[in-house]
Backbone as JSON Lines, residues from 0, in Angstrom:
{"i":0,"aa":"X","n":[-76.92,186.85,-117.15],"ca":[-75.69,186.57,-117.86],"c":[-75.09,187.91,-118.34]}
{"i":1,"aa":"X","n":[-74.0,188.68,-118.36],"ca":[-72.83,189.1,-118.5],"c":[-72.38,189.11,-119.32]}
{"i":2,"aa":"X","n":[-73.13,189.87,-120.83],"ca":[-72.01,189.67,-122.2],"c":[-71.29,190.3,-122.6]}
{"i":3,"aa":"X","n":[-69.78,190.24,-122.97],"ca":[-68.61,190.56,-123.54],"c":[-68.45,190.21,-124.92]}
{"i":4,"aa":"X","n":[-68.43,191.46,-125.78],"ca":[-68.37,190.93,-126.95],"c":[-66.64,191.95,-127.62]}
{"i":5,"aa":"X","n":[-65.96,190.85,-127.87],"ca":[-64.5,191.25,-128.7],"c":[-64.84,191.07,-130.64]}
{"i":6,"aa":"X","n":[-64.41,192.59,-130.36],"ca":[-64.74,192.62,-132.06],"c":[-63.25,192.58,-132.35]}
{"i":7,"aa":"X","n":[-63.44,191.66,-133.75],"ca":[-61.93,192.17,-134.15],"c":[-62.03,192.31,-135.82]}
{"i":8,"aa":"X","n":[-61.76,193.34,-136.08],"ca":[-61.67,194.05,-136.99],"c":[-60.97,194.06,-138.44]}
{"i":9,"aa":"X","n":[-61.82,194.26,-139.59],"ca":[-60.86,193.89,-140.81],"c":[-59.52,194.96,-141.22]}
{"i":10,"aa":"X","n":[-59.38,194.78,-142.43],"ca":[-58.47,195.5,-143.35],"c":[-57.78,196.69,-142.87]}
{"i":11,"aa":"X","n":[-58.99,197.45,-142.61],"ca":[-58.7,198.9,-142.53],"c":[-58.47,199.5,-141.18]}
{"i":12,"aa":"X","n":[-57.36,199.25,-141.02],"ca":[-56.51,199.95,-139.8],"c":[-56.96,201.42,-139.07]}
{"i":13,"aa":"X","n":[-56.93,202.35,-140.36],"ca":[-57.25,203.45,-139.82],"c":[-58.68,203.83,-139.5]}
{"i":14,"aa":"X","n":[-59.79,202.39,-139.52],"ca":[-60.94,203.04,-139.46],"c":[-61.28,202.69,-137.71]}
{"i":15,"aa":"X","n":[-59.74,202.1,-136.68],"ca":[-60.43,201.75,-135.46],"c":[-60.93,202.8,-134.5]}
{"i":16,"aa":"X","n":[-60.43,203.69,-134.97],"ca":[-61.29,204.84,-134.07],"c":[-62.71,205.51,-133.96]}
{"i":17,"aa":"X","n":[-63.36,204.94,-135.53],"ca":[-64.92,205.11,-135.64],"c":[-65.03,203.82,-135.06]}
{"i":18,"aa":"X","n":[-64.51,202.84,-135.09],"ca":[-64.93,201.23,-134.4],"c":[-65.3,201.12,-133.42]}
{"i":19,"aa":"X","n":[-64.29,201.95,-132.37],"ca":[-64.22,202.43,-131.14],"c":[-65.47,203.17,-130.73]}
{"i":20,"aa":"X","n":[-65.59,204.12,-131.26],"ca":[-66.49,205.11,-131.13],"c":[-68.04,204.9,-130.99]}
{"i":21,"aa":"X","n":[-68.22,203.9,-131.91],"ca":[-69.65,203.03,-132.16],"c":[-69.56,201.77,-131.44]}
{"i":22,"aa":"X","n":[-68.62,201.43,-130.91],"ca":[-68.62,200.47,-130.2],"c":[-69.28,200.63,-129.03]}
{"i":23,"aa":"X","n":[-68.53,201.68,-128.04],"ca":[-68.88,202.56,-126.88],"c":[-70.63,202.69,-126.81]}
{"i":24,"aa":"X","n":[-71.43,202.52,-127.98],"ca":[-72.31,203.28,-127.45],"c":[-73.55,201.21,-127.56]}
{"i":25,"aa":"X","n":[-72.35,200.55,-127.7],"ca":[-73.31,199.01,-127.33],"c":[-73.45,198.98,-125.98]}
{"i":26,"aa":"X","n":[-73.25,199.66,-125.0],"ca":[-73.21,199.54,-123.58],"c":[-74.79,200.0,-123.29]}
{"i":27,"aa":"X","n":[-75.74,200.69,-123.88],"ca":[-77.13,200.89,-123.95],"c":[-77.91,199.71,-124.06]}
{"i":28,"aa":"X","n":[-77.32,198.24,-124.84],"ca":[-77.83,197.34,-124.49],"c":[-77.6,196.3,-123.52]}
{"i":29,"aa":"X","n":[-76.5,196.58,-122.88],"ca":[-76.28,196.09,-121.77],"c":[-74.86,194.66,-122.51]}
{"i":30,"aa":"X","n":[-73.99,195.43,-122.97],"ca":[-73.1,194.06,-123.33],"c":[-71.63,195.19,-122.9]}
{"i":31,"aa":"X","n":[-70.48,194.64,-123.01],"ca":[-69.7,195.33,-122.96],"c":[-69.33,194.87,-124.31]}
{"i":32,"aa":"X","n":[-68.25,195.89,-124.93],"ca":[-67.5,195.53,-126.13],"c":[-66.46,196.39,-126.56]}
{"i":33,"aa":"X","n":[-65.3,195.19,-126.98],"ca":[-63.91,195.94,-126.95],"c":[-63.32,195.38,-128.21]}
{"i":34,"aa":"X","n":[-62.7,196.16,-129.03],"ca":[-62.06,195.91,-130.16],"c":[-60.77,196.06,-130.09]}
{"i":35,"aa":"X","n":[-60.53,194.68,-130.96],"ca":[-58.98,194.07,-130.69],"c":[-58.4,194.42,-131.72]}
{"i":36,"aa":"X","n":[-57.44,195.4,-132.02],"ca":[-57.05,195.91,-133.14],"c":[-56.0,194.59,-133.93]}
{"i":37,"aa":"X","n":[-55.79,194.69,-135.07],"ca":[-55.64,193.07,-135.74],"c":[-54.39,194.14,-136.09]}
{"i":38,"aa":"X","n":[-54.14,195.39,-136.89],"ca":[-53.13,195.77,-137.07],"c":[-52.83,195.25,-138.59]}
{"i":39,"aa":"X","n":[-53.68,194.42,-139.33],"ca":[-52.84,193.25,-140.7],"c":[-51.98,193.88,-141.06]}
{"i":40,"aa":"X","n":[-51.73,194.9,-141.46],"ca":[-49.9,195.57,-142.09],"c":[-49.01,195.87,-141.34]}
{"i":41,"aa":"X","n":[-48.78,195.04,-140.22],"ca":[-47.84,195.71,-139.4],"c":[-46.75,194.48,-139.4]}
{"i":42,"aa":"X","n":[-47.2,193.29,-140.37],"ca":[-46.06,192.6,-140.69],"c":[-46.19,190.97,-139.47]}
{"i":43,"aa":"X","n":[-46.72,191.66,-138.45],"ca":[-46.29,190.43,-137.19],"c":[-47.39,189.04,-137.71]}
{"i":44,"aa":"X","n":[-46.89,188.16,-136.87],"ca":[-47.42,187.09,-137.61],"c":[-48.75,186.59,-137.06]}
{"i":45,"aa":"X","n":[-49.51,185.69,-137.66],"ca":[-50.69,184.9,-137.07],"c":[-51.11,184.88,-135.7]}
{"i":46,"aa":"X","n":[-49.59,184.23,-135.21],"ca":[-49.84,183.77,-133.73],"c":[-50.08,185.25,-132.98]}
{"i":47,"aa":"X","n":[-49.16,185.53,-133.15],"ca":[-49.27,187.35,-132.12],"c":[-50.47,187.82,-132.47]}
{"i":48,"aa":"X","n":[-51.18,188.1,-133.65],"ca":[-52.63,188.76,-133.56],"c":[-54.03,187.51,-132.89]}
{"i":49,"aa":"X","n":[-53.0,186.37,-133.17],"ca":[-54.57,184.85,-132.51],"c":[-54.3,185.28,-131.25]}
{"i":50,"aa":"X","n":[-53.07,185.51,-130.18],"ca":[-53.04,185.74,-129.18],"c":[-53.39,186.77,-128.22]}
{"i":51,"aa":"X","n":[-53.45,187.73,-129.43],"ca":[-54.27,189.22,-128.66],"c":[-55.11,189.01,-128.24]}
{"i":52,"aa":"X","n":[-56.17,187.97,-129.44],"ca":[-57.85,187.63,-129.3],"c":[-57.63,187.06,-128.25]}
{"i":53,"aa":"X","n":[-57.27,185.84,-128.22],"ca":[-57.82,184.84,-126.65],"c":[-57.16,186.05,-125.27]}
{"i":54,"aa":"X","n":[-56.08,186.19,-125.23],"ca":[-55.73,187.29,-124.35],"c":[-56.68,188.32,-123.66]}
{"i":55,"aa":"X","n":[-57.88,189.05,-124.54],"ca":[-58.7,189.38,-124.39],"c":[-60.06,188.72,-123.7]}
{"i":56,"aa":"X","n":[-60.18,187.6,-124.18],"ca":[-61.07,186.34,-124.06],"c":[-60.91,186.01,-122.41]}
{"i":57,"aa":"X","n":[-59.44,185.86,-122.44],"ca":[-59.63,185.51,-121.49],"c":[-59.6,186.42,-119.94]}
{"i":58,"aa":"X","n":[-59.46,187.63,-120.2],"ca":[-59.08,188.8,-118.79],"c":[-60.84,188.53,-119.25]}
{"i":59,"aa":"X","n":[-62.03,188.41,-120.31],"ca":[-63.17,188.82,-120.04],"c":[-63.88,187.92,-118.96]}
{"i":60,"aa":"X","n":[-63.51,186.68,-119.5],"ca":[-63.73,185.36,-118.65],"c":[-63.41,185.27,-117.21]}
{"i":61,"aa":"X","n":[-61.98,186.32,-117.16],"ca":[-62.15,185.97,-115.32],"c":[-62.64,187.22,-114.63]}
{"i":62,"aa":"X","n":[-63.34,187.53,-115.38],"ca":[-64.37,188.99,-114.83],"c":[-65.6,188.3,-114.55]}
{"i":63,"aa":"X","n":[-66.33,187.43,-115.25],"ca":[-67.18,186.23,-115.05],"c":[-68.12,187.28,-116.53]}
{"i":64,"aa":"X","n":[-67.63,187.35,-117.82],"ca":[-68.45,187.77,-119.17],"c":[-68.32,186.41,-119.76]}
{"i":65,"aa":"X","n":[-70.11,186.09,-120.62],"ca":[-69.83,184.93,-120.94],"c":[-69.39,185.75,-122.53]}
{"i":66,"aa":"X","n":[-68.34,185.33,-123.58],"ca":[-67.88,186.47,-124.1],"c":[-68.53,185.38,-125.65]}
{"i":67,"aa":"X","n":[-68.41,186.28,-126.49],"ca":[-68.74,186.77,-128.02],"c":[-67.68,187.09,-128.86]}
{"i":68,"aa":"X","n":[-67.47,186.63,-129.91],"ca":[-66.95,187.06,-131.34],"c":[-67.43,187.96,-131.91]}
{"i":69,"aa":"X","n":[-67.24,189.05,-132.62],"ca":[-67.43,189.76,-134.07],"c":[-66.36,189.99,-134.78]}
{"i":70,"aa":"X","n":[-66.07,189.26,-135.88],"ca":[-65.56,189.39,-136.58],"c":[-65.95,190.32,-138.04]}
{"i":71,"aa":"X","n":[-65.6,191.17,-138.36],"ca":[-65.4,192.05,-139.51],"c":[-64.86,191.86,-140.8]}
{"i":72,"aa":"X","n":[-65.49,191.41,-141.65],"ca":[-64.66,191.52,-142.89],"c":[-63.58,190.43,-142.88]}
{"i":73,"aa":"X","n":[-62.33,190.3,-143.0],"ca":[-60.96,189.88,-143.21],"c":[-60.85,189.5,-141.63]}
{"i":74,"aa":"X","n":[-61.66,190.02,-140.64],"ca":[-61.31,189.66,-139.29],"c":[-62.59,188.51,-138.95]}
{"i":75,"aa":"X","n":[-63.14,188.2,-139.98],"ca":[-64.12,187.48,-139.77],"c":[-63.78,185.8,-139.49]}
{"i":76,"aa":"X","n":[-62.35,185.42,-140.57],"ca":[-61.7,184.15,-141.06],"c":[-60.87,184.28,-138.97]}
{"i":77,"aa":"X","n":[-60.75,184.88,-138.8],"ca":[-59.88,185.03,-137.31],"c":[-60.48,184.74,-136.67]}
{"i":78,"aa":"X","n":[-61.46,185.21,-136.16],"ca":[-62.27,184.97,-135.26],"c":[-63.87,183.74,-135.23]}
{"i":79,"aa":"X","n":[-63.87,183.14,-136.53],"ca":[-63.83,181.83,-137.02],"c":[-63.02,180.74,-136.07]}
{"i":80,"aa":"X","n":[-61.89,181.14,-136.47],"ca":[-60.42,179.98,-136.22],"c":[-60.34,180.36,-134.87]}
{"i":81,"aa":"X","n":[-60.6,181.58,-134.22],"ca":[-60.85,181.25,-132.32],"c":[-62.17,180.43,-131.85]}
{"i":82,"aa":"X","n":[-63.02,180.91,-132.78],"ca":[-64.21,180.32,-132.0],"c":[-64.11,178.82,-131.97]}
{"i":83,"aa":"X","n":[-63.66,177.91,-133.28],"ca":[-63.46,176.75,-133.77],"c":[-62.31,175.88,-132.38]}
{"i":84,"aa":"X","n":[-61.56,176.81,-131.95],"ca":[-61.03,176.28,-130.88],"c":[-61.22,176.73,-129.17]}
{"i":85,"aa":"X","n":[-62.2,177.46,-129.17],"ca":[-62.43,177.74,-127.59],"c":[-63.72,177.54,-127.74]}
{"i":86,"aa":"X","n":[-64.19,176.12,-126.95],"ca":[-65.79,175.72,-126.95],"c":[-66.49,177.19,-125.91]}
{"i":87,"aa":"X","n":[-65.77,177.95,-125.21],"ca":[-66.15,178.18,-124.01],"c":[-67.33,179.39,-124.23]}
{"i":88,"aa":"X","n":[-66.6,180.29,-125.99],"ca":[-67.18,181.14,-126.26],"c":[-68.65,180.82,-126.71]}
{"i":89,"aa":"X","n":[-69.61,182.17,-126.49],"ca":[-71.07,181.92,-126.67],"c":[-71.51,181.89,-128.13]}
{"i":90,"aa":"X","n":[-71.09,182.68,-128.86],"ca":[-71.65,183.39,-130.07],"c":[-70.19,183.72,-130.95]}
{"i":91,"aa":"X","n":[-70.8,183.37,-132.29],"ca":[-69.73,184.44,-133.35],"c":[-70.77,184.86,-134.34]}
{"i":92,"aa":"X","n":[-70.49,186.31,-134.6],"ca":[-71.21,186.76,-135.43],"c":[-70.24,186.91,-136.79]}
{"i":93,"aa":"X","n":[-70.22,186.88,-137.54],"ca":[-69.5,187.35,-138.79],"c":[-70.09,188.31,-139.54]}
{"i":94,"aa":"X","n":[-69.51,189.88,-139.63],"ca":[-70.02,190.42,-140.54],"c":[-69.3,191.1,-141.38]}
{"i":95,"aa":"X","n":[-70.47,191.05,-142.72],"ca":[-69.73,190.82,-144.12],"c":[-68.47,190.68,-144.4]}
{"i":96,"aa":"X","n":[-68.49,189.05,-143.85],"ca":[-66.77,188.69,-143.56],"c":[-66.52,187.94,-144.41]}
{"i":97,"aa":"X","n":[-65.13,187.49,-144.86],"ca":[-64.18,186.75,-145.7],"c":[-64.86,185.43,-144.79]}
{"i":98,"aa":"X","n":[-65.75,184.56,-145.55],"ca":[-65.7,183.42,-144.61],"c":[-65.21,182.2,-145.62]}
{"i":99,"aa":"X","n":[-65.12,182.19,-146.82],"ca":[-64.59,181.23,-147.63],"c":[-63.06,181.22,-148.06]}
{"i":100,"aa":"X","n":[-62.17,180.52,-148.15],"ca":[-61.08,180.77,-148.23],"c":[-60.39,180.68,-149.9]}
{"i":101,"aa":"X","n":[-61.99,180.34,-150.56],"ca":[-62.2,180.63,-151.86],"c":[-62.27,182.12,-152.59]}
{"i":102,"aa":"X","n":[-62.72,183.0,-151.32],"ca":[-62.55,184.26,-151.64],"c":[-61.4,185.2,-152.82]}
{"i":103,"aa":"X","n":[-61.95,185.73,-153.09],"ca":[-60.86,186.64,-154.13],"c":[-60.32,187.59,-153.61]}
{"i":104,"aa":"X","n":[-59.44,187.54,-153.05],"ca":[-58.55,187.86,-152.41],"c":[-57.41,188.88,-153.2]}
{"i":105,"aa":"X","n":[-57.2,189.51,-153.42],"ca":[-56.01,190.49,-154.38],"c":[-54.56,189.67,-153.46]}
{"i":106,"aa":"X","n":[-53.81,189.14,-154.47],"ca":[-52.24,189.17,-153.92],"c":[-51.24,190.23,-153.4]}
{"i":107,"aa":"X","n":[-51.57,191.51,-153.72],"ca":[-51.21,192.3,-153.13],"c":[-51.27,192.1,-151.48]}
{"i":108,"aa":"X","n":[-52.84,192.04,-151.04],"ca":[-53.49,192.59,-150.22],"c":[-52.48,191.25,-149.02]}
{"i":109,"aa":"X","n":[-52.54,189.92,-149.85],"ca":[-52.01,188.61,-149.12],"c":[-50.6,189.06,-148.41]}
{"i":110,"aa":"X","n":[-49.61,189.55,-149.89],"ca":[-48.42,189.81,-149.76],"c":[-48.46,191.04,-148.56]}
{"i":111,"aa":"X","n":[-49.07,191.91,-148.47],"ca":[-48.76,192.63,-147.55],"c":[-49.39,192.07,-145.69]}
{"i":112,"aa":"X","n":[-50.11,191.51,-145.91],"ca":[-50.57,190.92,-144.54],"c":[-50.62,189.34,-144.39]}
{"i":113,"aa":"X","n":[-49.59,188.95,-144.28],"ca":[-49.09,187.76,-144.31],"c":[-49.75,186.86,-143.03]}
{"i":114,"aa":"X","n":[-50.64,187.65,-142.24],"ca":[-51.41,187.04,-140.97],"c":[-52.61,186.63,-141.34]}
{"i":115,"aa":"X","n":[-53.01,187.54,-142.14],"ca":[-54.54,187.44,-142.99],"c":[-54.31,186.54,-143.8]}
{"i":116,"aa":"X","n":[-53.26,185.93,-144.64],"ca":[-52.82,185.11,-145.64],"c":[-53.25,183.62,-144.75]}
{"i":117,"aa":"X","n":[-52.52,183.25,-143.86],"ca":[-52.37,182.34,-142.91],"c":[-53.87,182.32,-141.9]}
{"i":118,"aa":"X","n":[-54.31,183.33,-141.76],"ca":[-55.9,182.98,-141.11],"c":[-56.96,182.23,-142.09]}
{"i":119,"aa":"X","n":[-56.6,182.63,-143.89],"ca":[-57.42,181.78,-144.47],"c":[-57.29,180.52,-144.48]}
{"i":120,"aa":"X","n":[-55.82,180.54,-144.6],"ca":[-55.07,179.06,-144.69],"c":[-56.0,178.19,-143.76]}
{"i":121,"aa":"X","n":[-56.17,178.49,-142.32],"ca":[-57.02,178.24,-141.57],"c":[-58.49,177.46,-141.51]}
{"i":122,"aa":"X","n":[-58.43,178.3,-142.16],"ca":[-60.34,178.88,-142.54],"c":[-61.06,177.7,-142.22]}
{"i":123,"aa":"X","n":[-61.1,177.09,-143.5],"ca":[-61.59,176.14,-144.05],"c":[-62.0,174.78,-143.13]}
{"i":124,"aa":"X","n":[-60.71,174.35,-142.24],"ca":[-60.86,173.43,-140.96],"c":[-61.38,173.77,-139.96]}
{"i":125,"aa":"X","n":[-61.11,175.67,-139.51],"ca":[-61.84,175.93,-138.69],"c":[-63.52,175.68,-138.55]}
{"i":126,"aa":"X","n":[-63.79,176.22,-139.81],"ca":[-65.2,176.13,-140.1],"c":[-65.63,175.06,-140.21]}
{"i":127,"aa":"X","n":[-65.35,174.24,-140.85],"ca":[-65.96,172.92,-140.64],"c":[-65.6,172.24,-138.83]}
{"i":128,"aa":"X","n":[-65.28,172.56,-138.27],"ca":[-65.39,172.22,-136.35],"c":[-66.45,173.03,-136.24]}
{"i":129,"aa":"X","n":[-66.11,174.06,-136.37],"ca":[-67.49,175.07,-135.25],"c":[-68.7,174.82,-136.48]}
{"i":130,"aa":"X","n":[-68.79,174.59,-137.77],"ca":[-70.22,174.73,-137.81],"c":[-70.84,173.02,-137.29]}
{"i":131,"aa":"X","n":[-69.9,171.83,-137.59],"ca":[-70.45,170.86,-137.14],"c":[-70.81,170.42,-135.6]}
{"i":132,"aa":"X","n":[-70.23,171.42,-134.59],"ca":[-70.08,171.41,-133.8],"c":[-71.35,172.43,-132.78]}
{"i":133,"aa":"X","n":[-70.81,173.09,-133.53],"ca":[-71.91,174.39,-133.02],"c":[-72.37,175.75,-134.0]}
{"i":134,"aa":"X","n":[-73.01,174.81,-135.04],"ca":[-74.0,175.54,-135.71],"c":[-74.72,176.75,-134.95]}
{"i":135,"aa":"X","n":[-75.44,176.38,-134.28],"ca":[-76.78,177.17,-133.81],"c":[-76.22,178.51,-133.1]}
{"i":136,"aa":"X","n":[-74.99,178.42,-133.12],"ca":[-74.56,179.52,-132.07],"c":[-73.32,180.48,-133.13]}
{"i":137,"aa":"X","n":[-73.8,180.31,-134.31],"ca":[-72.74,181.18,-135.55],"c":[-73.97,181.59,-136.28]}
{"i":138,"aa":"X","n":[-73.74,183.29,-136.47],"ca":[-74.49,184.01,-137.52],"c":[-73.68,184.34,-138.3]}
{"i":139,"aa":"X","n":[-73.94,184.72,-139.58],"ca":[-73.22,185.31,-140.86],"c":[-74.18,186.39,-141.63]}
{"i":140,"aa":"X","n":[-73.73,187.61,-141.28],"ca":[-74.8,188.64,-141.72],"c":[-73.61,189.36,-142.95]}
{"i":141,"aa":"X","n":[-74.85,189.46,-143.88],"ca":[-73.98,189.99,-145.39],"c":[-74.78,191.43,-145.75]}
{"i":142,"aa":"X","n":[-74.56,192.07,-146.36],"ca":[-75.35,193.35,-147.24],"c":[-76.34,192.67,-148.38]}
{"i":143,"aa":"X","n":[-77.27,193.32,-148.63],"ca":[-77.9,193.12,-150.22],"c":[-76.92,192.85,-151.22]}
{"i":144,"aa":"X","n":[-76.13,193.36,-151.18],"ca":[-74.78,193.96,-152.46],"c":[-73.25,194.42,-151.98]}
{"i":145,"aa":"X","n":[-72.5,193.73,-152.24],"ca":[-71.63,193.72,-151.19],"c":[-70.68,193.48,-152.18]}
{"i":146,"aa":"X","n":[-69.55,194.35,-153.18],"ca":[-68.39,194.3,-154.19],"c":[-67.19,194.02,-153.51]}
{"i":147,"aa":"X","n":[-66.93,194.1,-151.9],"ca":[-65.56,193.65,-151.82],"c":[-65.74,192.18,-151.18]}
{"i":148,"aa":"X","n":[-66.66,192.22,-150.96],"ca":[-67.12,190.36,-150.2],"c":[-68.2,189.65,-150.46]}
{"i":149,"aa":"X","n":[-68.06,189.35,-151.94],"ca":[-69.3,189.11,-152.35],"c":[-69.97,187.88,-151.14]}
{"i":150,"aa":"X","n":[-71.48,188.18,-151.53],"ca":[-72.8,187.5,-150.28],"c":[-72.28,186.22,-150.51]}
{"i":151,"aa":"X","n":[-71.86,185.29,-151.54],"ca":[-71.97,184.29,-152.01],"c":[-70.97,183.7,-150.96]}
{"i":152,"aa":"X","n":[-69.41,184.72,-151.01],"ca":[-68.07,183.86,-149.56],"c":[-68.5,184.49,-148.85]}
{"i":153,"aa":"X","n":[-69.77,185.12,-148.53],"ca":[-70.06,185.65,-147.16],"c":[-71.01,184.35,-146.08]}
{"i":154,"aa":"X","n":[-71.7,184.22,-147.14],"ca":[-72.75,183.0,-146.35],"c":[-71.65,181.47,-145.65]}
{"i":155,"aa":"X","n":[-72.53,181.21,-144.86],"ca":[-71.9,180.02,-144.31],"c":[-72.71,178.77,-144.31]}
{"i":156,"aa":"X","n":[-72.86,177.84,-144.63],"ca":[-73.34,176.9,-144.85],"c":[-73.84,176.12,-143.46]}
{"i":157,"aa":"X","n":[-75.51,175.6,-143.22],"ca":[-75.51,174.78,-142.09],"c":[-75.93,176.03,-140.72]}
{"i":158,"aa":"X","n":[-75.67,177.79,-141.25],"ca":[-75.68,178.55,-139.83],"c":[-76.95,179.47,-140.1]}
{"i":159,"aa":"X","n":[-77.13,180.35,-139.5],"ca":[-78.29,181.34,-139.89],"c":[-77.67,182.68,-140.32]}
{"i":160,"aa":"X","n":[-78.19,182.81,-141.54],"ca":[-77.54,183.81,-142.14],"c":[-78.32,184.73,-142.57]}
{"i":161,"aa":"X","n":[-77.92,185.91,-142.42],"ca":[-79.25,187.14,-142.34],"c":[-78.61,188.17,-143.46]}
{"i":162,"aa":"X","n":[-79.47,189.04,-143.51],"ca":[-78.9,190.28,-144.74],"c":[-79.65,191.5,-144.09]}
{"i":163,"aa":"X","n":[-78.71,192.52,-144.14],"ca":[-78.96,193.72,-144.08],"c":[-79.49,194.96,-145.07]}
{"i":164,"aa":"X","n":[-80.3,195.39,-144.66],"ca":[-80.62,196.27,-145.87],"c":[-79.73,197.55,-146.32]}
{"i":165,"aa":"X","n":[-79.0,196.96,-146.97],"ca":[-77.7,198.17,-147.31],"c":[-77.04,197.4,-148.13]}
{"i":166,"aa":"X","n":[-76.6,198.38,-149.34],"ca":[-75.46,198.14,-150.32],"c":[-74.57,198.96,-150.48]}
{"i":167,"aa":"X","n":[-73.22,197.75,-150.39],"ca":[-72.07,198.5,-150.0],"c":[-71.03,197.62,-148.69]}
{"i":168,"aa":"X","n":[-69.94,197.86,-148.75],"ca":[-69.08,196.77,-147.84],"c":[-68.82,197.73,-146.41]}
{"i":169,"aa":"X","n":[-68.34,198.97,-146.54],"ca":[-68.11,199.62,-145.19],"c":[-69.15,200.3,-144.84]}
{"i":170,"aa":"X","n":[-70.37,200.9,-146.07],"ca":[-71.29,201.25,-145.92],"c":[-72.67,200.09,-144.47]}
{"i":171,"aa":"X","n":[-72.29,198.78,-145.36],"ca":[-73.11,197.58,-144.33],"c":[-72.31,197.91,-142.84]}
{"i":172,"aa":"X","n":[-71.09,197.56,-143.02],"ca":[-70.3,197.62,-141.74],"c":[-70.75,198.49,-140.93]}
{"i":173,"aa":"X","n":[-70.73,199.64,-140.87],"ca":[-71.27,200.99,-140.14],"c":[-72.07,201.13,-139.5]}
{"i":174,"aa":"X","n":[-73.06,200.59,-141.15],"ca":[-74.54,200.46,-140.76],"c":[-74.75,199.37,-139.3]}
{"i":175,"aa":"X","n":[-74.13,198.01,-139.31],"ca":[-74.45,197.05,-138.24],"c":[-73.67,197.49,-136.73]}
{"i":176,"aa":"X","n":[-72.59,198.48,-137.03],"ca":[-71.97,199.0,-135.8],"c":[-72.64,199.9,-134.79]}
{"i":177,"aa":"X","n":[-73.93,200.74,-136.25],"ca":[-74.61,201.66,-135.2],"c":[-76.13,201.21,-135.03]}
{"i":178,"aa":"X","n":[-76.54,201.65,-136.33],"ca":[-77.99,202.19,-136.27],"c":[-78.6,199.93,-136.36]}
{"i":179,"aa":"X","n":[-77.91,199.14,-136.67],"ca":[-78.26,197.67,-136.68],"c":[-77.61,197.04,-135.79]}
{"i":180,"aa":"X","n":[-76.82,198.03,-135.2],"ca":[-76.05,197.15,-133.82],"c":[-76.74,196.62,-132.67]}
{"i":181,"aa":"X","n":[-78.29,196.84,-132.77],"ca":[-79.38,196.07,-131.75],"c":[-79.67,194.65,-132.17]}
{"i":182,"aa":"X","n":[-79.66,194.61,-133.66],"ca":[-79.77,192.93,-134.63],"c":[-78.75,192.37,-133.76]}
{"i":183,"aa":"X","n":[-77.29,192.79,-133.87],"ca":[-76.02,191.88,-133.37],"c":[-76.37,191.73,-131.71]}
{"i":184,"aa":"X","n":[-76.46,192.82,-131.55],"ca":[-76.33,192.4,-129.5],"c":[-77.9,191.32,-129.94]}
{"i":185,"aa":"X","n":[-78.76,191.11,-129.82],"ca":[-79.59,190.54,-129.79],"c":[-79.48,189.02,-130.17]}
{"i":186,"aa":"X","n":[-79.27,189.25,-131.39],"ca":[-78.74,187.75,-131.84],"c":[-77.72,186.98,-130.5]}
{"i":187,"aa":"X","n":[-76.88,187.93,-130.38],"ca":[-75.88,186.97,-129.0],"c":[-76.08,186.8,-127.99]}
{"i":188,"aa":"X","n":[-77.02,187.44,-127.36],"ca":[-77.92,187.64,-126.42],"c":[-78.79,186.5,-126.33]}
{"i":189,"aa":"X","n":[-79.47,185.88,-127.52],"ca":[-80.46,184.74,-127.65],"c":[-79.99,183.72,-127.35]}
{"i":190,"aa":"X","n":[-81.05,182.61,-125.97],"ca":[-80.38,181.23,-125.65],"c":[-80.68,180.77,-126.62]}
């Protein structure tokens, strides 16, 4: 089997080029992986960033990759709400992602990314399809200590949810992109 894994990425716009960078080097375990830049401040709406994802999804699919989610942070509620509607995908991983739509959220942060606003809106229905649906095939990995996402809207109810040894929100992130990025390919990797 042939895995393709589309990360798509939170908040922070300017960090896709370390994303990139650490991404490139998942090809040692034998997956490919490409990050779908989400862009949240660039104003455009829901649909145009949901459509990048499947867009992606799907050029992986007619390559014959059975393909994967990672969702990041704020890109975590997104790629939730794809997986919840394309049975076809294998795996979603979520890490230390916005998965509750209970989350504390700053209004600022809403007001300026009005896509991210509307992916939570989401959330909530998404998640309840894919976990009743297909539990066994959703991870939710959080930090020890985690101040911008707390563990508590990180966990998902009903899935397997793991913790990393690291405290800290971009600090965890990093950490699972490089030196724990064998946990993620692995996990998606598992029948």
């Amino acid at each position: 089997m042939k895995h393709y894994i589309i990360y798509i990425p939170g908040l922070g716009d300017h960090y896709d080029g370390v994303r990139r960078f650490f991404l490139r080097f998942w090809k040692i375990y034998g997956v490919q992986a490409q990050l779908v830049p989400m862009q949240w401040y660039d104003g455009k709406s829901y649909q145009t960033k949901y459509d990048k994802i499947t867009a992606a999804v799907t050029a992986a699919k007619e390559k014959g990759y059975t393909v994967s989610l990672v969702g990041e942070s704020a890109g975590a509620s997104m790629a939730m709400n794809a997986f919840a509607r394309d049975k076809s995908l294998h795996r979603l991983i979520s890490l230390c992602g916005v998965n509750s739509f209970h989350a504390s959220v700053s209004p600022r942060i809403l007001a300026k990314s009005p896509a991210f606003k509307e992916s939570l809106w989401h959330l909530a229905a998404s998640q309840k399809i894919a976990v009743s649906q297909r539990h066994k095939n959703i991870i939710s990995i959080a930090a020890l200590l985690d101040s911008v996402v707390s563990v508590s809207k990180n966990r998902i109810s009903g899935v397997k949810n793991m913790r990393v040894f690291s405290v800290g929100h971009i600090t965890s992130i990093l950490l699972c992109q490089s030196i724990f990025s064998l946990v993620i390919v692995r996990e998606i990797k598992r029948k």
